[in-house]
Amino acid sequence: MRILVIGGTWFLGKSITERALGRGWEVTTFNRGRSGPDVEGVQPVHGDRTVQGDLDRLTRHGPWDAVIDTSSSDLAPREVLLATTALRDAARRWVHISTVSVYEGWPHQPLTDTSPLLECPADADETYGYTGKDGSPTAYGFKKAGGERAVSEAFAEAAVFLRPGVILGPGEYVGRLPWWLNRTKRGGRIVAPAPAEQRIQPVDVRDVAEFALDLAGSTTSGGYNVAHPEGISFADFLGECLSVTDSTGTPVWVAPEVLIQQGVEQWTELPLWRTHAGVWSVDAGRAVADGLRCRPVVETIRDTWAWLARDGRPVDHPRWAEHGIAPEKEAKILASL
């Protein structure tokens, strides 16, 4: 099996690359060479996916049985279209890492694999779309929906879309789980978003990587919601964070209306907390039926803490700084209770 991984040097892309090599596959990676070292054993090609000449040079390293695209998050649809058009005759399949944000109902409504998508043309530029007053839909969601359209136009029934909500695990550069681990390690009274029994559905990066590779070698097509089918309660999530960090901290469960009144930013200041009804109501039934296997979330927490203790974080990334409530703001909330 010969595959091309667009990206391939950090978090999901790196995990996919390492696991593909472990399967004995031949792997080409294509990236700008800025985010991290190439994984040993790949055929690295450095270039910019938004530059036609670089894409033309890349095609000379093909053909491939499949492309797995892990690096389209910040791109306009027309930039995804540029790559899919250039590579259309160099690959049989395209596995595209997308997001649940492509759905019209996200995050207000429960989602299935057949929920309606946002409308965005494949040749849209970065100005297309908007972010609603309540944070939904998002300009990001429109871009990703247009990116999916660009892949579909080039690869039709040979296109596969993985739509994860939240991916956690060793190597995470966003900083959601690392923030909770570092916060629980610090101890004391910890502001926690009630209700404690709220279940969340983060998936482990290694499980997403294995599923992406399985799909690269399959003949299926279309979209897959990628969410943990069992999930974990927020209470158990924080309980495991406290356990692995040997912390004596105590969660203080604060009602959503109090957190909102205190101006706490959902999703970032308290990572993984959001009040919208559909956030953690994602049906991943098709993915599970076609081979997605999710390890217990507690295993993800333990392995991420071990990685933090060993390596820290893989690259500096601006999203890391977005996550976590300031100690002074947390203290103010606790004092008001």
Coordinates of C-alpha atoms in Angstrom, one line a residue:
M1 CA 0.0 0.0 0.0
R2 CA 1.4 3.4 -1.0
I3 CA -0.1 6.4 0.6
L4 CA 0.5 10.2 0.6
V5 CA -0.1 12.0 3.9
I6 CA -0.5 15.7 3.5
G7 CA 1.0 17.0 6.8
G8 CA 2.5 14.0 8.7
T9 CA 4.8 15.7 11.3
W10 CA 2.6 16.4 14.3
F11 CA -0.4 15.1 16.2
L12 CA -2.9 13.3 14.0
G13 CA -0.7 13.4 10.8
K14 CA 2.3 12.1 12.7
S15 CA 0.2 9.3 14.3
I16 CA -1.2 8.3 10.9
T17 CA 2.3 8.2 9.4
E18 CA 3.8 6.2 12.3
R19 CA 1.0 3.6 12.1
A20 CA 1.1 3.3 8.4
L21 CA 4.8 2.6 8.5
G22 CA 4.0 0.0 11.3
R23 CA 1.7 -1.7 8.8
G24 CA 4.6 -2.0 6.4
W25 CA 3.1 0.6 4.0
E26 CA 5.1 3.0 1.8
V27 CA 4.5 6.5 3.0
T28 CA 5.2 9.9 1.3
T29 CA 4.6 13.0 3.4
F30 CA 4.1 16.5 2.0
N31 CA 4.4 19.6 4.2
R32 CA 6.4 22.8 4.4
G33 CA 8.9 21.4 6.8
R34 CA 8.1 23.9 9.6
S35 CA 6.0 22.2 12.2
G36 CA 8.3 19.3 13.2
P37 CA 10.8 16.7 11.9
D38 CA 9.8 14.2 9.3
V39 CA 9.0 10.7 10.7
E40 CA 11.9 8.4 10.1
G41 CA 11.1 6.0 7.2
V42 CA 8.9 8.2 5.1
Q43 CA 9.7 9.7 1.7
P44 CA 9.5 13.4 2.6
V45 CA 8.5 16.0 0.0
H46 CA 8.6 19.6 1.2
G47 CA 6.5 22.3 -0.4
D48 CA 3.4 24.5 -0.1
R49 CA 0.1 22.9 -1.0
T50 CA -1.3 26.3 -2.1
V51 CA 1.5 26.6 -4.8
Q52 CA 0.8 25.0 -8.1
G53 CA 4.4 24.4 -8.9
D54 CA 5.0 22.6 -5.6
L55 CA 1.9 20.3 -6.2
D56 CA 3.1 19.5 -9.7
R57 CA 6.5 18.5 -8.3
L58 CA 4.7 16.4 -5.7
T59 CA 2.8 14.4 -8.3
R60 CA 6.0 13.1 -9.8
H61 CA 6.5 11.1 -6.6
G62 CA 3.2 9.2 -7.1
P63 CA 1.0 7.4 -7.9
W64 CA -0.6 6.5 -4.5
D65 CA -3.3 4.2 -3.5
A66 CA -4.7 6.9 -1.2
V67 CA -4.2 10.4 0.0
I68 CA -4.9 11.2 3.7
D69 CA -5.2 15.0 4.1
T70 CA -4.7 16.2 7.7
S71 CA -3.7 19.8 7.0
S72 CA -6.7 21.6 5.5
S73 CA -8.0 23.3 8.6
D74 CA -6.9 26.8 7.8
L75 CA -7.5 26.7 4.1
A76 CA -10.1 28.2 1.9
P77 CA -12.1 25.7 -0.2
R78 CA -10.4 26.8 -3.4
E79 CA -7.0 26.0 -1.9
V80 CA -8.2 22.5 -1.1
L81 CA -9.6 22.3 -4.7
L82 CA -6.1 23.2 -6.0
A83 CA -4.6 20.2 -4.4
T84 CA -7.4 17.7 -5.2
T85 CA -7.3 18.8 -8.9
A86 CA -3.5 18.5 -9.0
L87 CA -3.6 15.0 -7.4
R88 CA -6.7 13.6 -9.1
D89 CA -4.8 11.4 -11.5
A90 CA -2.1 10.5 -9.0
A91 CA -4.2 8.8 -6.3
R92 CA -7.1 6.4 -6.3
R93 CA -8.7 7.6 -3.0
W94 CA -8.8 10.7 -0.8
V95 CA -9.4 10.4 3.0
H96 CA -10.2 13.9 4.2
I97 CA -10.0 15.0 7.9
S98 CA -13.0 17.3 8.3
T99 CA -15.0 18.3 11.4
V100 CA -18.5 18.1 12.9
S101 CA -18.6 21.9 12.3
V102 CA -19.7 21.2 8.7
Y103 CA -23.2 20.4 9.8
E104 CA -26.0 23.0 9.7
G105 CA -27.2 21.9 13.2
W106 CA -23.9 22.0 15.0
P107 CA -23.7 22.5 17.9
H108 CA -27.4 22.9 18.7
Q109 CA -28.8 19.6 17.4
P110 CA -27.9 16.0 17.8
L111 CA -26.0 14.8 14.8
T112 CA -26.1 11.7 12.6
D113 CA -23.9 10.9 9.6
T114 CA -26.8 12.0 7.4
S115 CA -27.5 15.4 9.0
P116 CA -27.6 18.3 6.5
L117 CA -24.3 20.1 5.8
L118 CA -23.6 23.8 5.4
E119 CA -23.6 25.0 1.8
C120 CA -20.3 26.3 0.5
P121 CA -19.0 26.1 -3.1
A122 CA -15.7 24.3 -3.8
D123 CA -14.1 27.4 -5.3
A124 CA -15.0 29.7 -2.4
D125 CA -12.2 32.0 -1.1
E126 CA -11.4 32.8 2.5
T127 CA -14.2 35.5 2.7
Y128 CA -17.0 33.0 2.3
G129 CA -19.3 32.2 5.2
Y130 CA -19.9 33.9 8.5
T131 CA -20.1 33.2 12.2
G132 CA -23.5 33.5 13.8
K133 CA -24.2 35.7 16.9
D134 CA -24.3 32.7 19.1
G135 CA -21.2 31.2 17.6
S136 CA -23.0 28.9 15.2
P137 CA -22.6 28.4 12.3
T138 CA -19.0 29.3 12.0
A139 CA -16.9 30.7 9.2
Y140 CA -14.6 27.7 9.9
G141 CA -17.5 25.3 9.4
F142 CA -18.4 26.9 6.0
K143 CA -14.7 26.6 4.9
K144 CA -14.5 22.9 5.9
A145 CA -17.9 22.2 4.1
G146 CA -16.5 23.8 1.0
G147 CA -13.3 21.8 1.4
E148 CA -15.4 18.6 1.4
R149 CA -17.1 19.8 -1.7
A150 CA -13.7 20.3 -3.4
V151 CA -12.7 16.7 -2.6
S152 CA -16.0 15.4 -3.8
E153 CA -15.7 17.2 -7.1
A154 CA -12.3 15.6 -7.8
F155 CA -12.7 12.1 -6.3
A156 CA -16.5 11.5 -6.3
E157 CA -17.2 8.0 -4.8
A158 CA -13.5 7.6 -3.9
A159 CA -13.8 10.4 -1.3
V160 CA -14.1 9.7 2.4
F161 CA -14.7 12.3 5.1
L162 CA -13.8 11.9 8.8
R163 CA -15.8 14.4 11.0
P164 CA -14.4 14.4 14.5
G165 CA -15.6 16.6 17.3
V166 CA -12.6 16.7 19.7
I167 CA -9.4 14.7 19.3
L168 CA -7.2 14.3 22.4
G169 CA -4.1 12.3 23.2
P170 CA -0.3 12.3 23.3
G171 CA 1.0 15.1 21.1
E172 CA -2.0 17.4 21.4
Y173 CA -1.1 20.9 20.3
V174 CA -4.4 22.6 21.0
G175 CA -4.0 22.2 24.8
R176 CA -7.5 21.1 26.0
L177 CA -6.5 18.0 27.9
P178 CA -3.1 19.3 28.8
W179 CA -4.7 22.3 30.5
W180 CA -7.0 20.2 32.6
L181 CA -4.1 17.9 33.6
N182 CA -1.9 20.9 34.6
R183 CA -4.8 22.5 36.4
T184 CA -5.6 19.5 38.5
K185 CA -1.9 19.0 39.3
R186 CA -1.9 22.5 40.8
G187 CA -4.6 21.3 43.2
G188 CA -6.8 23.4 45.4
R189 CA -10.5 24.1 44.7
I190 CA -11.1 23.7 40.9
V191 CA -14.0 25.3 39.0
A192 CA -15.7 22.5 37.2
P193 CA -18.7 22.9 34.8
A194 CA -21.9 21.3 36.1
P195 CA -23.6 19.0 35.7
A196 CA -20.9 16.5 36.8
E197 CA -22.8 13.6 35.0
Q198 CA -22.6 15.3 31.6
R199 CA -21.0 12.9 29.2
I200 CA -18.4 14.0 26.7
Q201 CA -17.2 12.2 23.6
P202 CA -13.5 13.0 22.8
V203 CA -11.7 10.4 20.7
D204 CA -8.0 9.4 21.0
V205 CA -5.7 10.5 18.2
R206 CA -4.3 7.0 17.8
D207 CA -7.8 5.6 17.3
V208 CA -8.6 8.2 14.7
A209 CA -5.3 7.4 12.9
E210 CA -6.0 3.7 12.8
F211 CA -9.5 4.3 11.4
A212 CA -8.2 6.7 8.8
L213 CA -5.8 4.1 7.6
D214 CA -8.5 1.4 7.5
L215 CA -10.6 3.7 5.3
A216 CA -7.6 4.4 3.1
G217 CA -7.5 0.7 2.3
S218 CA -11.2 0.2 1.9
T219 CA -13.8 0.9 -0.8
T220 CA -16.3 2.8 1.3
S221 CA -17.1 6.5 0.7
G222 CA -18.9 9.4 2.2
G223 CA -19.0 10.9 5.7
Y224 CA -18.2 9.4 9.1
N225 CA -18.9 11.1 12.5
V226 CA -15.9 10.3 14.6
A227 CA -16.9 10.5 18.3
H228 CA -16.4 8.2 21.3
P229 CA -19.5 6.0 21.3
E230 CA -19.5 5.5 25.1
G231 CA -17.7 8.7 26.2
I232 CA -17.1 9.6 29.8
S233 CA -18.8 11.8 32.4
F234 CA -17.1 15.1 33.2
A235 CA -16.9 13.9 36.8
D236 CA -15.0 10.8 35.8
F237 CA -12.9 12.8 33.3
L238 CA -11.7 15.2 36.1
G239 CA -11.4 12.3 38.6
E240 CA -8.9 10.6 36.3
C241 CA -7.0 13.9 35.8
L242 CA -6.8 14.2 39.6
S243 CA -5.7 10.6 39.9
V244 CA -2.9 10.5 37.3
T245 CA -1.5 13.8 38.6
D246 CA -1.5 12.6 42.2
S247 CA -3.5 15.7 43.0
T248 CA -5.4 16.6 46.2
G249 CA -7.5 19.1 44.3
T250 CA -11.3 19.3 44.7
P251 CA -13.7 20.0 41.9
V252 CA -16.3 22.6 42.7
W253 CA -19.2 22.0 40.4
V254 CA -20.6 25.4 39.2
A255 CA -23.9 25.8 37.4
P256 CA -23.8 26.8 33.7
E257 CA -25.8 30.0 34.4
V258 CA -23.2 31.1 37.0
L259 CA -20.3 30.4 34.7
I260 CA -22.0 32.4 31.9
Q261 CA -22.9 35.2 34.3
Q262 CA -19.2 35.4 35.3
G263 CA -18.2 35.7 31.6
V264 CA -16.5 32.3 31.3
E265 CA -15.8 31.6 27.6
Q266 CA -17.3 28.2 26.6
W267 CA -15.0 25.7 24.9
T268 CA -11.8 27.6 25.7
E269 CA -11.6 29.0 29.3
L270 CA -13.0 25.7 30.6
P271 CA -12.0 23.3 27.8
L272 CA -14.6 20.8 26.6
W273 CA -17.4 22.7 28.3
R274 CA -20.2 24.0 26.1
T275 CA -23.9 24.3 26.9
H276 CA -25.3 23.7 23.4
A277 CA -27.5 20.6 23.4
G278 CA -25.8 18.9 20.4
V279 CA -22.2 19.2 21.3
W280 CA -21.9 15.8 22.9
S281 CA -24.9 14.1 21.1
V282 CA -23.0 12.9 18.0
D283 CA -24.0 9.5 16.6
A284 CA -20.9 7.6 15.4
G285 CA -22.8 4.5 14.5
R286 CA -21.6 4.2 10.9
A287 CA -17.9 4.7 12.0
V288 CA -18.2 2.0 14.7
A289 CA -19.9 -0.4 12.2
D290 CA -17.1 0.1 9.8
G291 CA -14.3 -0.4 12.2
L292 CA -13.8 2.6 14.5
R293 CA -12.5 1.3 17.9
C294 CA -12.2 3.8 20.7
R295 CA -10.0 3.0 23.8
P296 CA -11.4 4.2 27.2
V297 CA -11.0 7.9 27.7
V298 CA -9.1 7.2 30.9
E299 CA -6.4 5.6 28.9
T300 CA -6.1 8.7 26.8
I301 CA -5.8 10.8 29.9
R302 CA -3.1 8.6 31.4
D303 CA -1.0 8.4 28.2
T304 CA -1.3 12.2 27.7
W305 CA 0.0 12.9 31.2
A306 CA 2.9 10.5 30.6
W307 CA 3.7 12.3 27.3
L308 CA 3.6 15.7 29.0
A309 CA 5.9 14.5 31.7
R310 CA 8.3 13.1 29.1
D311 CA 8.2 15.5 26.2
G312 CA 5.9 18.5 26.8
R313 CA 4.3 19.7 23.7
P314 CA 5.3 19.1 20.1
V315 CA 5.3 22.6 18.6
D316 CA 4.4 26.1 19.7
H317 CA 0.9 26.8 18.5
P318 CA -1.3 29.9 19.1
R319 CA -4.3 27.8 20.1
W320 CA -2.5 26.5 23.2
A321 CA -2.6 29.9 24.8
E322 CA -6.4 30.2 24.1
H323 CA -7.2 27.5 26.6
G324 CA -7.7 27.7 30.3
I325 CA -9.2 30.2 32.8
A326 CA -6.9 32.6 34.5
P327 CA -6.2 31.8 38.1
E328 CA -7.5 35.3 39.2
K329 CA -10.8 34.8 37.3
E330 CA -11.2 31.3 38.8
A331 CA -10.6 32.6 42.3
K332 CA -13.2 35.3 41.8
I333 CA -15.8 32.7 40.7
L334 CA -15.0 30.5 43.7
A335 CA -15.2 33.4 46.1
S336 CA -18.7 34.4 44.7
L337 CA -20.2 31.0 45.4

